[in-house]
Amino acid sequence: MGYLYDTSFDPSNPSASLLISSDNGGIRGGFRINYVLSSGRQYILVVTTSQASLTGDFWILARGPALARLTSIASPPTSKQYCFLFLLMDETNIASIVLGVVAGFYSTIFLLCLSDVVHLNKEMTKMKHELEDLRNQSIIFNRSSFVDSSNKILLTRTNISGKLCLSYDEQRQILEYINFICNMAILLFGSYSIYVHGIGTHHGLAYRLFFFICKLCTIIASIWLNLHFKKGLPSDIFLYIWIDINCVVSIYRSLRQII
């Protein structure tokens, strides 16, 4: 028969801190306990036999998305004890993690491509209007004004030579790529932590927190860039906020688990 205790076990009071017990319906040779274990806690499993002199091998089969460590407190001197811990990942958890990574990757790629298409469409419309304005206007260049403008252009090129000059679109694209890398890093570290250590674990929290801070910096830089060039707020700012809220919730759960 098997007894699962929370944190402590007192032989004088076996019912104290008892979570669940099982004798597998009286069937000899094994028992089955179904219980959801919390991350970061210590449990005690007590196994009893129907006969005092009964010996044999001892197996433990644990299923779940987390890692566990099994320590033998005491072994009977007359019997051999073999403790094997098998951790089998639930298929639903594997499918959810894989689908989450794939969906996050392709949704980010789709948003990047969509933003490029929308931007190119706006630029083409703007160029079309500018060409129509040039056709409707008669531009007369005087030789003197042409020489002056040429000198100004050469002077401007001389002033900006040797400096890093990036347009609004180039800077925006760089920030989007950085944001994409931060999203994928947070997603991968979070999925790996869930896969290996279970939901609510603080494993990998420092890495997720670092990329989350980088992500916040890229969002602030993106907002400043749009306001500096008078483009208004980014069109996908609400998506960024939604992703950041999820990151904050995940980090908050990890911190609460540590405390």
GROMACS .gro file of C-alpha atoms in nm:
model
  259
    1MET     CA    1   0.000   0.000   0.000
    2GLY     CA    2   0.120   0.353  -0.072
    3TYR     CA    3   0.077   0.674   0.126
    4LEU     CA    4   0.169   1.021  -0.003
    5TYR     CA    5   0.245   1.285   0.260
    6ASP     CA    6   0.298   1.659   0.232
    7THR     CA    7   0.635   1.778   0.366
    8SER     CA    8   0.647   1.562   0.680
    9PHE     CA    9   0.560   1.214   0.805
   10ASP     CA   10   0.499   1.123   1.170
   11PRO     CA   11   0.481   0.745   1.236
   12SER     CA   12   0.294   0.808   1.562
   13ASN     CA   13   0.019   0.994   1.373
   14PRO     CA   14  -0.006   0.841   1.024
   15SER     CA   15  -0.312   1.045   0.925
   16ALA     CA   16  -0.137   1.381   0.973
   17SER     CA   17  -0.033   1.555   0.648
   18LEU     CA   18  -0.170   1.260   0.449
   19LEU     CA   19  -0.263   1.365   0.096
   20ILE     CA   20  -0.373   1.041  -0.064
   21SER     CA   21  -0.334   0.666  -0.022
   22SER     CA   22  -0.391   0.368  -0.249
   23ASP     CA   23  -0.382  -0.011  -0.233
   24ASN     CA   24  -0.483  -0.061  -0.598
   25GLY     CA   25  -0.806  -0.234  -0.497
   26GLY     CA   26  -0.630  -0.499  -0.294
   27ILE     CA   27  -0.431  -0.625  -0.591
   28ARG     CA   28  -0.091  -0.749  -0.484
   29GLY     CA   29   0.227  -0.640  -0.652
   30GLY     CA   30   0.163  -0.271  -0.695
   31PHE     CA   31  -0.050   0.036  -0.637
   32ARG     CA   32  -0.134   0.355  -0.824
   33ILE     CA   33  -0.155   0.709  -0.685
   34ASN     CA   34  -0.297   0.992  -0.894
   35TYR     CA   35  -0.204   1.330  -0.752
   36VAL     CA   36  -0.093   1.665  -0.896
   37LEU     CA   37   0.236   1.773  -0.741
   38SER     CA   38   0.329   2.138  -0.697
   39SER     CA   39   0.661   2.270  -0.820
   40GLY     CA   40   0.930   2.336  -0.560
   41ARG     CA   41   0.769   2.127  -0.282
   42GLN     CA   42   0.890   1.813  -0.104
   43TYR     CA   43   0.669   1.508  -0.070
   44ILE     CA   44   0.714   1.181   0.120
   45LEU     CA   45   0.599   0.849  -0.022
   46VAL     CA   46   0.556   0.569   0.232
   47VAL     CA   47   0.521   0.213   0.107
   48THR     CA   48   0.397  -0.070   0.328
   49THR     CA   49   0.372  -0.443   0.263
   50SER     CA   50   0.123  -0.701   0.380
   51GLN     CA   51   0.394  -0.923   0.526
   52ALA     CA   52   0.684  -0.820   0.745
   53SER     CA   53   0.940  -1.038   0.567
   54LEU     CA   54   0.827  -0.953   0.213
   55THR     CA   55   1.112  -0.832  -0.009
   56GLY     CA   56   1.137  -0.733  -0.371
   57ASP     CA   57   1.216  -0.461  -0.619
   58PHE     CA   58   1.073  -0.115  -0.577
   59TRP     CA   59   0.970   0.084  -0.887
   60ILE     CA   60   0.825   0.431  -0.920
   61LEU     CA   61   0.665   0.561  -1.239
   62ALA     CA   62   0.589   0.934  -1.242
   63ARG     CA   63   0.415   1.116  -1.524
   64GLY     CA   64   0.423   1.490  -1.576
   65PRO     CA   65   0.589   1.787  -1.749
   66ALA     CA   66   0.841   1.849  -1.468
   67LEU     CA   67   1.159   1.701  -1.329
   68ALA     CA   68   1.166   1.540  -0.985
   69ARG     CA   69   1.436   1.403  -0.757
   70LEU     CA   70   1.380   1.082  -0.564
   71THR     CA   71   1.575   1.024  -0.242
   72SER     CA   72   1.552   0.708  -0.033
   73ILE     CA   73   1.514   0.793   0.336
   74ALA     CA   74   1.573   0.441   0.473
   75SER     CA   75   1.603   0.095   0.324
   76PRO     CA   76   1.519  -0.228   0.501
   77PRO     CA   77   1.846  -0.411   0.570
   78THR     CA   78   1.703  -0.744   0.451
   79SER     CA   79   1.579  -0.629   0.112
   80LYS     CA   80   1.717  -0.467  -0.197
   81GLN     CA   81   1.557  -0.143  -0.308
   82TYR     CA   82   1.580  -0.011  -0.664
   83CYS     CA   83   1.430   0.330  -0.723
   84PHE     CA   84   1.366   0.427  -1.084
   85LEU     CA   85   1.197   0.752  -1.173
   86PHE     CA   86   1.048   0.780  -1.522
   87LEU     CA   87   0.918   1.120  -1.626
   88LEU     CA   88   0.698   1.098  -1.931
   89MET     CA   89   0.589   1.419  -2.096
   90ASP     CA   90   0.217   1.439  -2.158
   91GLU     CA   91   0.134   1.450  -2.530
   92THR     CA   92  -0.101   1.743  -2.477
   93ASN     CA   93   0.174   1.951  -2.318
   94ILE     CA   94   0.418   1.864  -2.597
   95ALA     CA   95   0.162   1.956  -2.864
   96SER     CA   96   0.074   2.286  -2.693
   97ILE     CA   97   0.441   2.387  -2.660
   98VAL     CA   98   0.526   2.295  -3.021
   99LEU     CA   99   0.217   2.468  -3.156
  100GLY     CA  100   0.291   2.775  -2.943
  101VAL     CA  101   0.647   2.803  -3.077
  102VAL     CA  102   0.538   2.747  -3.438
  103ALA     CA  103   0.245   2.987  -3.411
  104GLY     CA  104   0.458   3.255  -3.247
  105PHE     CA  105   0.729   3.221  -3.511
  106TYR     CA  106   0.499   3.235  -3.813
  107SER     CA  107   0.278   3.508  -3.667
  108THR     CA  108   0.584   3.727  -3.613
  109ILE     CA  109   0.707   3.659  -3.967
  110PHE     CA  110   0.360   3.737  -4.101
  111LEU     CA  111   0.343   4.065  -3.910
  112LEU     CA  112   0.687   4.168  -4.037
  113CYS     CA  113   0.591   4.092  -4.398
  114LEU     CA  114   0.253   4.260  -4.357
  115SER     CA  115   0.411   4.576  -4.217
  116ASP     CA  116   0.653   4.583  -4.513
  117VAL     CA  117   0.368   4.541  -4.763
  118VAL     CA  118   0.165   4.818  -4.600
  119HIS     CA  119   0.468   5.047  -4.590
  120LEU     CA  120   0.556   4.982  -4.958
  121ASN     CA  121   0.197   5.047  -5.056
  122LYS     CA  122   0.204   5.382  -4.877
  123GLU     CA  123   0.536   5.474  -5.037
  124MET     CA  124   0.411   5.384  -5.386
  125THR     CA  125   0.099   5.595  -5.335
  126LYS     CA  126   0.312   5.885  -5.214
  127MET     CA  127   0.547   5.859  -5.513
  128LYS     CA  128   0.251   5.846  -5.749
  129HIS     CA  129   0.111   6.170  -5.608
  130GLU     CA  130   0.453   6.336  -5.626
  131LEU     CA  131   0.494   6.237  -5.992
  132GLU     CA  132   0.152   6.378  -6.073
  133ASP     CA  133   0.246   6.705  -5.903
  134LEU     CA  134   0.571   6.723  -6.102
  135ARG     CA  135   0.388   6.668  -6.428
  136ASN     CA  136   0.136   6.940  -6.353
  137GLN     CA  137   0.399   7.195  -6.268
  138SER     CA  138   0.642   7.363  -6.504
  139ILE     CA  139   0.984   7.381  -6.346
  140ILE     CA  140   1.228   7.630  -6.486
  141PHE     CA  141   1.588   7.612  -6.379
  142ASN     CA  142   1.807   7.915  -6.412
  143ARG     CA  143   2.168   7.846  -6.465
  144SER     CA  144   2.269   8.043  -6.160
  145SER     CA  145   2.017   7.873  -5.935
  146PHE     CA  146   2.120   7.535  -6.078
  147VAL     CA  147   2.485   7.607  -5.993
  148ASP     CA  148   2.389   7.726  -5.644
  149SER     CA  149   2.180   7.419  -5.581
  150SER     CA  150   2.459   7.195  -5.711
  151ASN     CA  151   2.703   7.359  -5.472
  152LYS     CA  152   2.458   7.311  -5.186
  153ILE     CA  153   2.415   6.946  -5.272
  154LEU     CA  154   2.791   6.892  -5.287
  155LEU     CA  155   2.834   7.074  -4.956
  156THR     CA  156   2.564   6.862  -4.796
  157ARG     CA  157   2.724   6.543  -4.924
  158THR     CA  158   3.058   6.658  -4.787
  159ASN     CA  159   2.903   6.727  -4.447
  160ILE     CA  160   2.732   6.388  -4.416
  161SER     CA  161   3.018   6.184  -4.560
  162GLY     CA  162   3.168   5.944  -4.308
  163LYS     CA  163   2.857   5.947  -4.083
  164LEU     CA  164   2.604   5.671  -4.028
  165CYS     CA  165   2.280   5.795  -4.181
  166LEU     CA  166   1.983   5.560  -4.159
  167SER     CA  167   1.639   5.646  -4.285
  168TYR     CA  168   1.322   5.602  -4.083
  169ASP     CA  169   1.239   5.275  -4.260
  170GLU     CA  170   1.584   5.128  -4.199
  171GLN     CA  171   1.576   5.217  -3.829
  172ARG     CA  172   1.222   5.083  -3.798
  173GLN     CA  173   1.324   4.755  -3.965
  174ILE     CA  174   1.622   4.715  -3.728
  175LEU     CA  175   1.397   4.768  -3.426
  176GLU     CA  176   1.146   4.515  -3.559
  177TYR     CA  177   1.418   4.254  -3.604
  178ILE     CA  178   1.546   4.315  -3.250
  179ASN     CA  179   1.192   4.287  -3.119
  180PHE     CA  180   1.146   3.963  -3.314
  181ILE     CA  181   1.463   3.815  -3.160
  182CYS     CA  182   1.345   3.913  -2.810
  183ASN     CA  183   1.003   3.755  -2.871
  184MET     CA  184   1.155   3.429  -2.992
  185ALA     CA  185   1.405   3.421  -2.704
  186ILE     CA  186   1.130   3.470  -2.443
  187LEU     CA  187   0.913   3.210  -2.617
  188LEU     CA  188   1.190   2.951  -2.640
  189PHE     CA  189   1.316   3.000  -2.284
  190GLY     CA  190   0.960   2.988  -2.150
  191SER     CA  191   0.873   2.674  -2.347
  192TYR     CA  192   1.196   2.502  -2.239
  193SER     CA  193   1.131   2.588  -1.873
  194ILE     CA  194   0.776   2.449  -1.894
  195TYR     CA  195   0.895   2.137  -2.073
  196VAL     CA  196   1.176   2.058  -1.829
  197HIS     CA  197   1.071   2.206  -1.495
  198GLY     CA  198   0.693   2.240  -1.517
  199ILE     CA  199   0.452   2.534  -1.511
  200GLY     CA  200   0.524   2.806  -1.255
  201THR     CA  201   0.894   2.735  -1.224
  202HIS     CA  202   1.152   3.009  -1.182
  203HIS     CA  203   1.404   2.830  -1.404
  204GLY     CA  204   1.534   3.060  -1.679
  205LEU     CA  205   1.373   3.364  -1.517
  206ALA     CA  206   1.690   3.573  -1.547
  207TYR     CA  207   1.712   3.511  -1.924
  208ARG     CA  208   1.344   3.586  -1.978
  209LEU     CA  209   1.372   3.901  -1.768
  210PHE     CA  210   1.677   4.019  -1.967
  211PHE     CA  211   1.506   3.976  -2.304
  212PHE     CA  212   1.189   4.129  -2.165
  213ILE     CA  213   1.381   4.444  -2.066
  214CYS     CA  214   1.541   4.450  -2.414
  215LYS     CA  215   1.194   4.421  -2.563
  216LEU     CA  216   1.067   4.714  -2.356
  217CYS     CA  217   1.365   4.921  -2.474
  218THR     CA  218   1.290   4.840  -2.839
  219ILE     CA  219   0.924   4.938  -2.795
  220ILE     CA  220   1.022   5.268  -2.632
  221ALA     CA  221   1.275   5.331  -2.912
  222SER     CA  222   1.010   5.246  -3.173
  223ILE     CA  223   0.762   5.492  -3.019
  224TRP     CA  224   1.029   5.764  -3.001
  225LEU     CA  225   1.128   5.699  -3.364
  226ASN     CA  226   0.769   5.733  -3.484
  227LEU     CA  227   0.713   6.051  -3.285
  228HIS     CA  228   1.047   6.196  -3.399
  229PHE     CA  229   0.958   6.148  -3.766
  230LYS     CA  230   0.596   6.250  -3.695
  231LYS     CA  231   0.459   5.914  -3.805
  232GLY     CA  232   0.231   5.863  -3.507
  233LEU     CA  233   0.228   5.555  -3.287
  234PRO     CA  234   0.327   5.220  -3.443
  235SER     CA  235   0.036   5.028  -3.591
  236ASP     CA  236   0.127   4.711  -3.401
  237ILE     CA  237   0.179   4.879  -3.063
  238PHE     CA  238  -0.128   4.704  -2.920
  239LEU     CA  239   0.014   4.366  -3.021
  240TYR     CA  240   0.340   4.451  -2.846
  241ILE     CA  241   0.150   4.553  -2.532
  242TRP     CA  242  -0.049   4.227  -2.539
  243ILE     CA  243   0.269   4.018  -2.566
  244ASP     CA  244   0.436   4.221  -2.289
  245ILE     CA  245   0.138   4.165  -2.058
  246ASN     CA  246   0.178   3.791  -2.105
  247CYS     CA  247   0.550   3.823  -2.029
  248VAL     CA  248   0.476   4.023  -1.713
  249VAL     CA  249   0.225   3.760  -1.596
  250SER     CA  250   0.475   3.479  -1.659
  251ILE     CA  251   0.754   3.660  -1.473
  252TYR     CA  252   0.517   3.749  -1.187
  253ARG     CA  253   0.415   3.384  -1.147
  254SER     CA  254   0.779   3.280  -1.139
  255LEU     CA  255   0.865   3.542  -0.877
  256ARG     CA  256   0.566   3.441  -0.665
  257GLN     CA  257   0.677   3.078  -0.688
  258ILE     CA  258   1.023   3.176  -0.561
  259ILE     CA  259   0.881   3.378  -0.271
   0.00000   0.00000   0.00000
